[in-house]
């Protein structure tokens, strides 16, 4: 599944610390988009526990620490809450991502990108039904949100084994958005499912 990149309108100049945080977040989101576009299946539920932090975890903690400090000053900042959720999502800590996405949506419930990300985190946690509920709410708020439509197709196909529902969702996506950036991939998935491949 793929996540929608966020765009922010910048007015004036940002302090260096905010620009640095934005650059780090953009980099992390970029890597996540590449990961999500590359694979559409659920991640493995197998995990190895360790008491020692590896270098990647140390870097991840260093990245989120300034955001968590800022959150102490502005605890109801929906954008900051979503950014922290994105950090945990990209770190594959889906329970924490879900928590921060939900906190963001408490403040700004109509944020379709955050709700779609919440659905995706729920999907990766193995909860197809809850993921679909979040996607359905996203589509009620913004019926023409292409990334949500794409994700609905994935969850219907892989989570609910609803091949026809996935095909119909993706055909609707391509009809509404003929220039969809992942058009060839979606057409390939439709062809695969119609030919009996699962």
XYZ file of N, CA and C in Angstrom:
594
model
N 0.843 -1.175 0.000
C 0.000 0.000 0.000
C 0.884 1.233 0.000
N 0.360 2.222 -0.511
C 1.117 3.439 -0.663
C 0.524 4.528 0.211
N 1.365 5.416 0.681
C 0.858 6.525 1.487
C 0.963 7.810 0.696
N 0.006 8.692 0.899
C -0.039 9.964 0.196
C 1.000 10.909 0.772
N 1.803 11.501 -0.110
C 2.768 12.494 0.363
C 2.022 13.767 0.750
N 2.457 14.405 1.804
C 1.802 15.625 2.261
C 2.507 16.839 1.684
N 1.723 17.864 1.385
C 2.320 19.104 0.923
C 1.953 20.194 1.904
N 2.910 21.013 2.227
C 2.696 22.125 3.148
C 2.995 23.421 2.418
N 2.164 24.420 2.646
C 2.428 25.734 2.098
C 3.270 26.482 3.109
N 4.471 26.845 2.694
C 5.362 27.565 3.593
C 5.218 29.051 3.323
N 5.057 29.810 4.373
C 4.956 31.259 4.249
C 6.118 31.865 5.003
N 6.886 32.677 4.338
C 8.034 33.292 4.981
C 9.128 32.268 5.176
N 9.941 32.459 6.177
C 11.059 31.572 6.453
C 10.820 30.801 7.729
N 11.342 29.591 7.768
C 11.251 28.750 8.954
C 12.559 28.838 9.720
N 12.487 28.736 11.031
C 13.731 28.647 11.797
C 14.489 27.381 11.392
N 15.795 27.395 11.573
C 16.635 26.274 11.146
C 16.183 24.957 11.763
N 15.775 24.980 13.037
C 15.372 23.728 13.687
C 14.139 23.123 13.018
N 13.166 23.970 12.648
C 11.968 23.464 11.985
C 12.289 22.970 10.583
N 13.174 23.676 9.889
C 13.561 23.246 8.544
C 14.270 21.895 8.608
N 15.125 21.711 9.624
C 15.829 20.439 9.791
C 14.839 19.308 10.058
N 13.893 19.550 10.952
C 12.893 18.528 11.278
C 12.082 18.179 10.033
N 11.671 19.194 9.263
C 10.909 18.955 8.044
C 11.727 18.147 7.043
N 13.013 18.452 6.920
C 13.865 17.712 5.991
C 13.973 16.255 6.402
N 14.156 15.998 7.682
C 14.264 14.623 8.172
C 12.955 13.874 7.940
N 11.846 14.534 8.249
C 10.534 13.898 8.071
C 10.295 13.580 6.597
N 10.649 14.524 5.721
C 10.471 14.318 4.283
C 11.287 13.125 3.812
N 12.511 13.015 4.291
C 13.356 11.888 3.934
C 12.747 10.570 4.401
N 12.286 10.549 5.631
C 11.692 9.330 6.192
C 10.431 8.951 5.429
N 9.580 9.943 5.136
C 8.345 9.667 4.385
C 8.688 9.151 2.987
N 9.730 9.701 2.371
C 10.157 9.238 1.049
C 10.557 7.773 1.066
N 11.336 7.393 2.079
C 11.722 5.982 2.195
C 10.491 5.102 2.406
N 9.547 5.593 3.208
C 8.341 4.810 3.471
C 7.531 4.628 2.196
N 7.429 5.707 1.396
C 6.686 5.598 0.139
C 7.323 4.551 -0.758
N 8.648 4.546 -0.830
C 9.337 3.552 -1.639
C 9.064 2.149 -1.143
N 9.080 1.967 0.160
C 8.806 0.659 0.755
C 7.384 0.222 0.449
N 6.428 1.142 0.622
C 5.028 0.779 0.437
C 4.690 0.513 -1.020
N 5.304 1.271 -1.940
C 5.049 1.043 -3.363
C 5.639 -0.294 -3.781
N 6.775 -0.654 -3.208
C 7.471 -1.875 -3.571
C 6.704 -3.125 -3.159
N 6.053 -3.106 -2.010
C 5.370 -4.299 -1.517
C 3.945 -4.001 -1.138
N 3.054 -4.946 -1.402
C 1.654 -4.699 -1.067
C 1.106 -5.725 -0.092
N 1.924 -6.655 0.350
C 1.445 -7.674 1.277
C 1.617 -7.224 2.709
N 1.002 -7.970 3.603
C 1.158 -7.669 5.013
C 2.559 -8.060 5.440
N 3.153 -7.298 6.352
C 4.484 -7.643 6.804
C 4.452 -8.904 7.670
N 5.597 -9.493 7.796
C 5.710 -10.682 8.627
C 5.406 -10.331 10.070
N 4.721 -11.227 10.758
C 4.426 -10.990 12.164
C 5.518 -11.551 13.062
N 6.527 -12.195 12.458
C 7.631 -12.734 13.225
C 8.535 -11.597 13.656
N 8.928 -11.601 14.914
C 9.831 -10.562 15.382
C 10.833 -11.168 16.336
N 11.977 -10.541 16.414
C 13.023 -10.984 17.322
C 13.190 -9.882 18.343
N 13.112 -10.234 19.617
C 13.239 -9.213 20.647
C 14.678 -9.156 21.126
N 15.099 -7.966 21.489
C 16.456 -7.754 21.958
C 16.445 -6.627 22.963
N 17.312 -6.700 23.941
C 17.380 -5.621 24.919
C 18.311 -4.513 24.462
N 19.167 -4.790 23.494
C 20.100 -3.772 22.999
C 19.489 -3.057 21.813
N 19.708 -1.747 21.761
C 19.228 -0.986 20.616
C 20.243 -1.090 19.488
N 19.735 -1.275 18.284
C 20.648 -1.260 17.157
C 20.818 0.179 16.679
N 21.789 0.449 15.805
C 22.022 1.830 15.360
C 20.803 2.469 14.706
N 20.012 1.677 13.971
C 18.819 2.228 13.333
C 17.836 2.728 14.385
N 17.624 1.966 15.460
C 16.726 2.390 16.530
C 17.247 3.654 17.199
N 18.563 3.736 17.400
C 19.137 4.933 18.021
C 18.883 6.149 17.147
N 19.069 6.008 15.825
C 18.809 7.127 14.912
C 17.330 7.495 14.915
N 16.463 6.484 14.972
C 15.021 6.749 14.996
C 14.644 7.520 16.252
N 15.204 7.113 17.391
C 14.912 7.816 18.640
C 15.429 9.244 18.601
N 16.580 9.452 17.996
C 17.125 10.803 17.878
C 16.240 11.668 16.988
N 15.610 11.060 16.021
C 14.729 11.802 15.111
C 13.443 12.224 15.805
N 12.855 11.341 16.594
C 11.559 11.641 17.202
C 11.689 12.484 18.467
N 12.830 12.446 19.123
C 12.989 13.157 20.395
C 12.649 14.645 20.306
N 13.143 15.383 19.293
C 12.776 16.810 19.226
C 11.275 17.021 19.016
N 10.651 16.127 18.267
C 9.209 16.260 18.047
C 8.444 16.017 19.341
N 8.889 15.043 20.115
C 8.217 14.759 21.389
C 8.398 15.921 22.369
N 9.569 16.562 22.338
C 9.775 17.745 23.198
C 8.850 18.885 22.762
N 8.746 19.084 21.467
C 7.858 20.127 20.952
C 6.406 19.821 21.310
N 6.048 18.545 21.308
C 4.680 18.145 21.631
C 4.319 18.502 23.076
N 5.297 18.537 23.959
C 5.035 18.929 25.341
C 4.548 20.377 25.409
N 5.009 21.211 24.483
C 4.590 22.616 24.451
C 3.275 22.803 23.712
N 3.020 21.964 22.718
C 1.790 22.071 21.918
C 1.152 20.683 21.788
N 0.559 20.184 22.871
C 0.074 18.798 22.880
C -1.095 18.517 21.946
N -1.767 19.536 21.448
C -2.913 19.306 20.566
C -2.653 19.821 19.151
N -1.402 19.793 18.740
C -1.028 20.211 17.393
C -1.242 19.015 16.459
N -2.307 19.051 15.632
C -2.625 17.871 14.826
C -1.530 17.512 13.829
N -0.873 18.527 13.279
C 0.193 18.256 12.308
C 1.382 17.582 12.989
N 1.764 18.065 14.151
C 2.877 17.467 14.883
C 2.533 16.041 15.320
N 1.321 15.840 15.795
C 0.884 14.493 16.180
C 0.964 13.545 14.984
N 0.535 14.027 13.816
C 0.601 13.195 12.605
C 2.049 12.920 12.207
N 2.933 13.923 12.351
C 4.339 13.719 12.012
C 4.973 12.667 12.922
N 4.629 12.699 14.183
C 5.141 11.684 15.109
C 4.579 10.314 14.714
N 3.287 10.292 14.356
C 2.697 9.044 13.858
C 3.431 8.531 12.633
N 3.776 9.440 11.724
C 4.522 9.047 10.524
C 5.884 8.456 10.895
N 6.526 9.074 11.879
C 7.836 8.557 12.323
C 7.688 7.112 12.805
N 6.705 6.877 13.658
C 6.527 5.524 14.178
C 6.087 4.559 13.079
N 5.276 5.039 12.144
C 4.882 4.200 11.012
C 6.119 3.783 10.233
N 6.970 4.762 9.913
C 8.167 4.473 9.131
C 9.135 3.567 9.888
N 9.080 3.613 11.213
C 9.905 2.735 12.049
C 9.241 1.383 12.265
N 8.075 1.191 11.657
C 7.283 -0.039 11.759
C 6.785 -0.296 13.175
N 6.669 0.758 13.950
C 6.074 0.657 15.289
C 4.608 1.066 15.130
N 3.830 0.176 14.540
C 2.460 0.502 14.157
C 1.549 0.831 15.336
N 1.669 0.167 16.491
C 0.796 0.555 17.603
C 0.988 2.022 18.016
N 2.231 2.485 18.071
C 2.473 3.894 18.417
C 1.984 4.808 17.306
N 2.198 4.405 16.054
C 1.705 5.216 14.937
C 0.192 5.365 15.030
N -0.495 4.272 15.284
C -1.958 4.291 15.406
C -2.379 5.259 16.510
N -1.691 5.195 17.633
C -2.015 6.064 18.766
C -1.884 7.537 18.384
N -0.784 7.902 17.745
C -0.580 9.315 17.391
C -1.507 9.758 16.263
N -1.785 8.887 15.296
C -2.746 9.248 14.255
C -4.127 9.500 14.869
N -4.521 8.668 15.800
C -5.829 8.861 16.445
C -5.866 10.173 17.229
N -4.774 10.495 17.921
C -4.721 11.772 18.653
C -4.826 12.943 17.683
N -4.169 12.854 16.549
C -4.253 13.912 15.544
C -5.688 14.060 15.034
N -6.346 12.930 14.802
C -7.713 12.963 14.279
C -8.726 13.436 15.319
N -8.401 13.312 16.607
C -9.272 13.885 17.642
C -9.344 15.401 17.486
N -8.245 16.006 17.078
C -8.180 17.457 16.922
C -8.694 17.872 15.550
N -8.326 17.107 14.513
C -8.714 17.446 13.144
C -9.254 16.188 12.463
N -10.531 15.850 12.734
C -11.086 14.581 12.252
C -11.239 14.480 10.734
N -11.232 15.576 10.034
C -11.428 15.531 8.590
C -10.153 15.410 7.783
N -9.015 15.155 8.415
C -7.743 15.046 7.690
C -7.677 13.676 7.023
N -7.957 13.660 5.735
C -8.063 12.410 4.986
C -6.716 11.700 4.890
N -5.639 12.443 4.730
C -4.323 11.802 4.635
C -3.990 11.068 5.932
N -4.241 11.709 7.061
C -3.941 11.078 8.350
C -4.850 9.871 8.561
N -6.120 9.996 8.205
C -7.039 8.870 8.395
C -6.634 7.702 7.492
N -6.194 7.993 6.298
C -5.730 6.930 5.401
C -4.476 6.266 5.969
N -3.576 7.081 6.516
C -2.380 6.512 7.148
C -2.760 5.651 8.351
N -3.758 6.079 9.100
C -4.243 5.281 10.234
C -4.756 3.934 9.732
N -5.544 3.964 8.662
C -6.042 2.712 8.095
C -4.914 1.796 7.656
N -3.889 2.377 7.066
C -2.752 1.581 6.605
C -2.002 0.968 7.783
N -1.808 1.736 8.855
C -1.148 1.200 10.050
C -1.983 0.071 10.651
N -3.298 0.241 10.667
C -4.172 -0.824 11.170
C -4.044 -2.080 10.305
N -3.950 -1.887 9.002
C -3.778 -3.011 8.080
C -2.485 -3.759 8.392
N -1.407 -3.002 8.574
C -0.129 -3.640 8.874
C -0.137 -4.323 10.244
N -1.029 -3.917 11.111
C -1.193 -4.589 12.396
C -2.094 -5.821 12.267
N -2.589 -6.079 11.052
C -3.398 -7.265 10.813
C -4.887 -7.067 11.016
N -5.344 -5.819 11.030
C -6.751 -5.542 11.293
C -7.425 -4.984 10.036
N -7.778 -5.881 9.126
C -8.375 -5.469 7.854
C -9.710 -4.754 8.053
N -10.540 -5.233 8.970
C -11.858 -4.621 9.163
C -11.738 -3.176 9.637
N -10.871 -2.940 10.614
C -10.693 -1.566 11.108
C -10.058 -0.681 10.043
N -9.135 -1.246 9.268
C -8.520 -0.478 8.181
C -9.591 -0.024 7.197
N -10.464 -0.940 6.804
C -11.527 -0.586 5.858
C -12.466 0.469 6.439
N -12.752 0.393 7.734
C -13.615 1.417 8.359
C -12.979 2.799 8.237
N -11.674 2.881 8.478
C -10.996 4.181 8.370
C -10.983 4.666 6.924
N -10.733 3.749 5.977
C -10.751 4.133 4.566
C -12.138 4.598 4.139
N -13.167 3.921 4.628
C -14.532 4.331 4.284
C -14.830 5.729 4.810
N -14.364 6.033 6.009
C -14.551 7.391 6.545
C -13.774 8.399 5.707
N -12.564 8.044 5.301
C -11.776 8.929 4.435
C -12.545 9.251 3.160
N -13.159 8.224 2.580
C -13.889 8.425 1.326
C -15.202 9.174 1.546
N -15.774 9.097 2.745
C -16.941 9.945 3.031
C -16.505 11.407 3.108
N -15.327 11.640 3.696
C -14.824 13.009 3.821
C -14.326 13.548 2.475
N -13.722 12.689 1.682
C -13.198 13.097 0.368
C -13.348 11.923 -0.595
N -14.496 11.863 -1.300
C -14.796 10.705 -2.145
C -13.769 10.434 -3.244
N -13.046 11.445 -3.647
C -12.085 11.283 -4.729
C -10.654 11.339 -4.216
N -10.354 10.528 -3.233
C -8.994 10.453 -2.684
C -8.337 9.202 -3.271
N -7.483 9.375 -4.283
C -6.994 8.206 -5.019
C -6.221 7.208 -4.167
N -5.413 7.687 -3.247
C -4.614 6.754 -2.458
C -5.479 5.874 -1.574
N -6.558 6.463 -1.057
C -7.464 5.660 -0.242
C -8.116 4.578 -1.101
N -8.527 4.935 -2.305
C -9.136 3.946 -3.200
C -8.164 2.810 -3.497
N -6.917 3.149 -3.755
C -5.926 2.111 -4.014
C -5.821 1.173 -2.813
N -5.721 1.762 -1.624
C -5.568 0.962 -0.409
C -6.780 0.081 -0.139
N -7.979 0.593 -0.411
C -9.190 -0.213 -0.243
C -9.083 -1.473 -1.095
N -8.608 -1.317 -2.332
C -8.450 -2.483 -3.204
C -7.504 -3.517 -2.625
N -6.388 -3.060 -2.073
C -5.414 -3.981 -1.477
C -6.042 -4.751 -0.316
N -6.720 -4.026 0.576
C -7.274 -4.680 1.765
C -8.429 -5.608 1.386
N -9.244 -5.201 0.420
C -10.312 -6.107 -0.022
C -9.718 -7.383 -0.598
N -8.678 -7.229 -1.384
C -8.064 -8.387 -2.037
C -7.344 -9.278 -1.024
N -6.399 -8.697 -0.293
C -5.546 -9.521 0.553
C -6.125 -9.772 1.948
N -6.880 -8.814 2.455
C -7.399 -8.971 3.802
C -8.752 -9.646 3.869
N -9.606 -9.367 2.890
C -10.972 -9.893 2.914
C -11.203 -10.969 1.840
N -10.215 -11.216 1.012
C -10.319 -12.208 -0.082
C -11.491 -11.890 -1.005
N -11.770 -10.595 -1.147
C -12.853 -10.101 -2.006
C -12.237 -9.626 -3.319
N -11.932 -10.584 -4.182
C -11.256 -10.282 -5.443
C -12.108 -9.352 -6.299
N -13.393 -9.646 -6.423
C -14.261 -8.808 -7.257
C -14.352 -7.391 -6.694
N -14.432 -7.272 -5.380
C -14.470 -5.948 -4.762
C -13.201 -5.162 -5.025
N -12.054 -5.831 -4.985
C -10.785 -5.163 -5.280
C -10.753 -4.695 -6.731
N -11.156 -5.560 -7.646
C -11.166 -5.192 -9.069
C -12.066 -3.988 -9.294
N -13.267 -4.013 -8.741
C -14.212 -2.904 -8.928
C -13.649 -1.600 -8.349
N -13.008 -1.691 -7.193
C -12.442 -0.493 -6.574
C -11.346 0.087 -7.459
N -10.461 -0.766 -7.958
C -9.362 -0.276 -8.787
C -9.845 0.215 -10.150
N -10.856 -0.441 -10.715
C -11.410 0.058 -11.985
C -12.020 1.443 -11.782
N -12.689 1.633 -10.649
C -13.243 2.944 -10.322
C -12.128 3.978 -10.156
N -11.053 3.586 -9.499
C -9.908 4.474 -9.323
C -9.367 4.932 -10.672
N -9.153 3.996 -11.588
C -8.582 4.346 -12.889
C -9.554 5.154 -13.743
N -10.837 4.916 -13.571
C -11.840 5.689 -14.312
C -11.853 7.135 -13.819
N -11.809 7.308 -12.499
C -11.835 8.661 -11.925
C -10.520 9.403 -12.135
N -9.414 8.655 -12.147
C -8.085 9.273 -12.231
C -7.284 8.610 -13.354
N -7.575 8.992 -14.599
C -6.882 8.345 -15.724
C -5.362 8.555 -15.695
N -4.902 9.605 -15.035
C -3.470 9.881 -14.962
C -2.863 9.434 -13.633
N -3.500 8.494 -12.951
C -3.003 8.011 -11.663
C -1.549 7.547 -11.831
N -0.634 8.031 -10.987
C 0.784 7.731 -11.167
C 1.130 6.234 -11.175
N 0.360 5.432 -10.458
C 0.617 3.991 -10.389
C -0.329 3.217 -11.310
N -0.765 3.854 -12.385
C -1.752 3.253 -13.280
C -1.304 1.884 -13.794
N -0.068 1.780 -14.251
C 0.395 0.503 -14.813
C 0.379 -0.594 -13.754
N 0.755 -0.260 -12.557
C 0.734 -1.249 -11.477
C -0.695 -1.709 -11.207
N -1.629 -0.756 -11.141
C -3.031 -1.100 -10.874
C -3.591 -1.943 -12.010
N -3.292 -1.559 -13.248
C -3.758 -2.360 -14.390
C -3.201 -3.784 -14.319
N -1.939 -3.890 -13.908
C -1.335 -5.217 -13.756
C -2.027 -6.042 -12.685
N -2.385 -5.405 -11.565
C -3.090 -6.116 -10.496
C -4.468 -6.570 -10.960
N -5.168 -5.681 -11.666
C -6.498 -6.039 -12.181
C -6.377 -7.243 -13.126
N -5.405 -7.172 -14.031
C -5.209 -8.268 -14.989
C -4.883 -9.564 -14.262
N -4.028 -9.471 -13.269
C -3.638 -10.650 -12.477
C -4.853 -11.285 -11.815
N -5.693 -10.434 -11.183
C -6.850 -10.974 -10.481
C -7.890 -11.531 -11.453
N -8.078 -10.869 -12.583
C -9.055 -11.368 -13.560
C -8.622 -12.691 -14.177
N -7.322 -12.920 -14.226
C -6.829 -14.173 -14.806
C -6.739 -15.295 -13.766
N -7.214 -14.988 -12.562
C -7.253 -16.014 -11.525
C -6.053 -16.026 -10.614
N -5.114 -15.136 -10.809
C -3.948 -15.061 -9.910
C -4.325 -14.347 -8.632
N -3.783 -14.803 -7.535
C -4.135 -14.171 -6.272
C -2.921 -13.766 -5.493
